[in-house]
Short mmCIF file of C-alpha atoms in Angstrom, two decimals:
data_model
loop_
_atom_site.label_atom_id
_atom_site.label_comp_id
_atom_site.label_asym_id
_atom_site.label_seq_id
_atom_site.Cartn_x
_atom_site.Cartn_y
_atom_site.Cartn_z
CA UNK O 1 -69.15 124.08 -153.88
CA UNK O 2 -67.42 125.37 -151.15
CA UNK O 3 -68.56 127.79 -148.39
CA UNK O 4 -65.62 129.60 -146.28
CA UNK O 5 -67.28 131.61 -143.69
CA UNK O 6 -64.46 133.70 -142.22
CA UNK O 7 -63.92 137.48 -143.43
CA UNK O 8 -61.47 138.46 -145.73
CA UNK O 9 -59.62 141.37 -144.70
CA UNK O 10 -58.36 143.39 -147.46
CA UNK O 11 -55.53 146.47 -146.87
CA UNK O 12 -56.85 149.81 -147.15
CA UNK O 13 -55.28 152.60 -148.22
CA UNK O 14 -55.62 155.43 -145.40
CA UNK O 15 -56.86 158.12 -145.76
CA UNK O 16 -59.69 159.88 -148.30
CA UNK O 17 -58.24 163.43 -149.11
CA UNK O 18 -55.04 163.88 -150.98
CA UNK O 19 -52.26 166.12 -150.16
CA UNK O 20 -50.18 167.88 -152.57
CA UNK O 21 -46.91 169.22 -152.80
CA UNK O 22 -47.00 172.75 -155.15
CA UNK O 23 -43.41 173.35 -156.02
CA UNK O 24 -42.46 176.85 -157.33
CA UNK O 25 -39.18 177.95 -159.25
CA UNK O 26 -37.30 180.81 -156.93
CA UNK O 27 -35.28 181.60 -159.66
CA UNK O 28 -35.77 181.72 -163.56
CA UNK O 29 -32.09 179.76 -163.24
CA UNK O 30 -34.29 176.76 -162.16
CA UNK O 31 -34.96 176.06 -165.88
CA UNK O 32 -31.24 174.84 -165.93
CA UNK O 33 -30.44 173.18 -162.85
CA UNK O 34 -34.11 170.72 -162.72
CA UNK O 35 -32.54 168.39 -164.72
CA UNK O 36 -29.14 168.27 -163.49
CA UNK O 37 -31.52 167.42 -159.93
CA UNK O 38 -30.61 171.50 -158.65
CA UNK O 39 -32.66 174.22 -158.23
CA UNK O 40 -34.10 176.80 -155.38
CA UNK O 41 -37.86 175.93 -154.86
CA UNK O 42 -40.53 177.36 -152.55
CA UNK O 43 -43.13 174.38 -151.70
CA UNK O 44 -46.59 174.90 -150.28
CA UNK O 45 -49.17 172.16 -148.66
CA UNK O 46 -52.26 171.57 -150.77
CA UNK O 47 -55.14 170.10 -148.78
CA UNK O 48 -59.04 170.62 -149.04
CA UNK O 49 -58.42 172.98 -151.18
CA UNK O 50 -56.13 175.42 -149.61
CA UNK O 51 -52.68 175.83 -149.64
CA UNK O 52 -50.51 176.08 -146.57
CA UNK O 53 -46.68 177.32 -146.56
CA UNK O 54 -43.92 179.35 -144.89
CA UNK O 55 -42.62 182.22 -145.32
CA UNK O 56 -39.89 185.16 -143.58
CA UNK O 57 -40.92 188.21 -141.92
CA UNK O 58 -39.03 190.23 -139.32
CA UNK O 59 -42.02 190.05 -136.20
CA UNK O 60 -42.20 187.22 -133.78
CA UNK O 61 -46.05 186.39 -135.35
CA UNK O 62 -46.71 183.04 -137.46
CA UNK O 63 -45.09 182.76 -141.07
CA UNK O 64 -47.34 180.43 -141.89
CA UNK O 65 -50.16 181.44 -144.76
CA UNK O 66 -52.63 179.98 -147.11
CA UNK O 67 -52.67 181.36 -150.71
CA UNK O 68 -55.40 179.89 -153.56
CA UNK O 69 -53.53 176.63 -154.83
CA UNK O 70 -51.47 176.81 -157.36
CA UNK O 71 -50.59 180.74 -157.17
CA UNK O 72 -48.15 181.80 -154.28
CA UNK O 73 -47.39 185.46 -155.08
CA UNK O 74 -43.52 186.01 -156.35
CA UNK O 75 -42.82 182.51 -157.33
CA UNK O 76 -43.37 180.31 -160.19
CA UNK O 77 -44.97 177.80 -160.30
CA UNK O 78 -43.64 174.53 -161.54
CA UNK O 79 -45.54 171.50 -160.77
CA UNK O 80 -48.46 169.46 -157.70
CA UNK O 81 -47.08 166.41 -156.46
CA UNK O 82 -49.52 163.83 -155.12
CA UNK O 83 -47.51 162.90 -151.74
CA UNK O 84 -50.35 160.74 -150.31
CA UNK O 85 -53.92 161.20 -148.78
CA UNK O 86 -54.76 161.55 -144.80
CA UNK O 87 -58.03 161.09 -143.31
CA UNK O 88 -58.19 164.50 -141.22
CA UNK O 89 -61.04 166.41 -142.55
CA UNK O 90 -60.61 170.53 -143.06
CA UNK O 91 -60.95 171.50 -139.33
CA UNK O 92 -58.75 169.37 -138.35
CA UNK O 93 -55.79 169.86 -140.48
CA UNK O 94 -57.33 173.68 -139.44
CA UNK O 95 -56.21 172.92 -136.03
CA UNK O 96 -53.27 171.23 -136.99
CA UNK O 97 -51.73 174.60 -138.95
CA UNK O 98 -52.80 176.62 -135.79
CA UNK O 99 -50.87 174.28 -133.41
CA UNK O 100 -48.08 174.59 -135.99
CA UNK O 101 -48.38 178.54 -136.50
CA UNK O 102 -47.00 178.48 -132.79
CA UNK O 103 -43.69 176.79 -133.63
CA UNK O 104 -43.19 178.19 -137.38
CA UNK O 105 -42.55 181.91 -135.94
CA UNK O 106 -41.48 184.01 -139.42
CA UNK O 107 -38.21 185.79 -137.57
CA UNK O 108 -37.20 182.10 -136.91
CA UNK O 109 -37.42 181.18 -140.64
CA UNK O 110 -33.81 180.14 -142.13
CA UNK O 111 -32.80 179.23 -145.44
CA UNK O 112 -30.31 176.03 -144.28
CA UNK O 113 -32.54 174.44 -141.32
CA UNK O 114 -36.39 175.85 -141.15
CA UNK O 115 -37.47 176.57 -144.68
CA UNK O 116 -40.50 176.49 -146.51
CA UNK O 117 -39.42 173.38 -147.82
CA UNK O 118 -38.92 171.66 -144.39
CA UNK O 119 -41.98 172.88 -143.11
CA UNK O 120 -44.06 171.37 -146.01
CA UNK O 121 -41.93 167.92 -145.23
CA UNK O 122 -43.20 167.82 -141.32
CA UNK O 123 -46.85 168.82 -142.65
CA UNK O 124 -46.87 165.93 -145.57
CA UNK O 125 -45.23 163.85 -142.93
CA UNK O 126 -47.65 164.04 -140.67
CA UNK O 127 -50.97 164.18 -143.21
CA UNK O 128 -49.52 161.11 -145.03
CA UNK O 129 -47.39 159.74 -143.32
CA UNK O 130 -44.81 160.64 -146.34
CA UNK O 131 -41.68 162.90 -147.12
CA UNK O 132 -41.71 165.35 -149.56
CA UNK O 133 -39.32 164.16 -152.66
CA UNK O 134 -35.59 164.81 -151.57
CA UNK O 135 -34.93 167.15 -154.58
CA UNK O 136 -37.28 169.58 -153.35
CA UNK O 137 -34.95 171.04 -150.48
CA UNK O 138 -31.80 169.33 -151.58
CA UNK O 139 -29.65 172.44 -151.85
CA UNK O 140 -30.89 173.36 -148.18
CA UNK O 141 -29.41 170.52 -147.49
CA UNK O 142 -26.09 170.78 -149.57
CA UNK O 143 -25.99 174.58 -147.55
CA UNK O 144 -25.20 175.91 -150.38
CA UNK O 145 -27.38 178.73 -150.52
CA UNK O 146 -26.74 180.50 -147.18
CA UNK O 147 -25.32 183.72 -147.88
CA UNK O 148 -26.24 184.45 -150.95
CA UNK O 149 -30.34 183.86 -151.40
CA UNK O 150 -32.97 185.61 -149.11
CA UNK O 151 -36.16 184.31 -149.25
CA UNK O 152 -38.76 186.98 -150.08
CA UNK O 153 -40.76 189.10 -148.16
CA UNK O 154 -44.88 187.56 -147.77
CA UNK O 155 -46.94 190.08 -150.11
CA UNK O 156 -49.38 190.48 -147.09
CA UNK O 157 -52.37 191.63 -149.60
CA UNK O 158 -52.39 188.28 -151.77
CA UNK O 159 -51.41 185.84 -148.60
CA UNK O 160 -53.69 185.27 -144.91
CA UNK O 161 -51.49 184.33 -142.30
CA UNK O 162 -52.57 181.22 -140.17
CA UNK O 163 -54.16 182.43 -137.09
CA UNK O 164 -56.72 180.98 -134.31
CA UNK O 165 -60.54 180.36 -135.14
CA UNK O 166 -59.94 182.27 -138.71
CA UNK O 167 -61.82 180.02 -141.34
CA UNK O 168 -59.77 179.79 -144.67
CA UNK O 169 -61.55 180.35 -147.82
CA UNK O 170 -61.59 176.66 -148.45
CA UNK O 171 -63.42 176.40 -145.15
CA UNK O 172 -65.92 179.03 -146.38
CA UNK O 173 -66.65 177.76 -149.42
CA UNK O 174 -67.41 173.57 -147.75
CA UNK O 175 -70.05 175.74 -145.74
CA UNK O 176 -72.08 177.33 -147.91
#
């Protein structure tokens, strides 16, 4: 019999809580386009059980908000994608959104370069260390879209906007 008296290391997977892509149809003209790889899609950030996005308004305050998963107010919703898991527990991805609600002003949002969609990449980026899928903001990227689609206006009694020391429902709910 033999003995071997060193460790094995084994690779971990980081992190413990997963992050999720929610992907919402803009347009009922999605149901054509998905599976020719088109479509306009709103995207939020799922994570302890709140989800973050990005949205347009006309004042020089955050347009970032957290909505109950799953049920962003004037979108569809389409599917959850698993992008990864990251080890920052609530407060700190708390923190994270209120260092971010800082930079994501909603008069700066802009259908081509700061969208919903490219704010939920730089979130899932840094959670996971993972893009969102490529078809998610791909006609963004084309620039297709920049004349002709405005994003909707936040529906300011079903969404909280990110803001300093504000505890999200999610938050709330870990407490009690």
């Amino acid at each position: 019999m033999l003995c071997w008296s060193g460790s094995v290391r084994r690779k971990q997977k980081p992190g413990h809580f997963p992050v999720y892509l929610n992907v919402y149809d803009l347009t009922p003209m999605n149901a054509y386009g998905y599976w020719l790889g088109l479509g306009v899609f709103h995207s939020g950030v799922e994570v302890h059980g709140v989800e973050y996005a990005f949205g347009a308004h006309e004042y020089p305050s955050t347009g970032i908000f957290e909505v109950e998963p799953k049920k962003c107010p004037g979108f569809t919703f389409r599917k959850s994608i698993l992008v990864g898991k990251t080890d920052k527990c609530a407060r700190d991805v708390r923190v994270y959104m209120e260092k971010l609600a800082e930079e994501y002003r909603g008069n700066k949002y802009n259908l081509i370069s700061r969208n919903c969609n490219h704010f939920c990449n730089e979130v899932c980026v840094k959670l996971t260390q993972k893009p969102i899928p490529r078809w998610v903001n791909r006609l963004a990227r084309l620039g297709v879209l920049c004349n002709c689609v405005l994003p909707p206006r936040l529906n300011e009694s079903k969404v909280r906007r990110v803001v300093k020391e504000e505890l999200s429902e999610g938050e709330k709910k870990k407490k009690k």
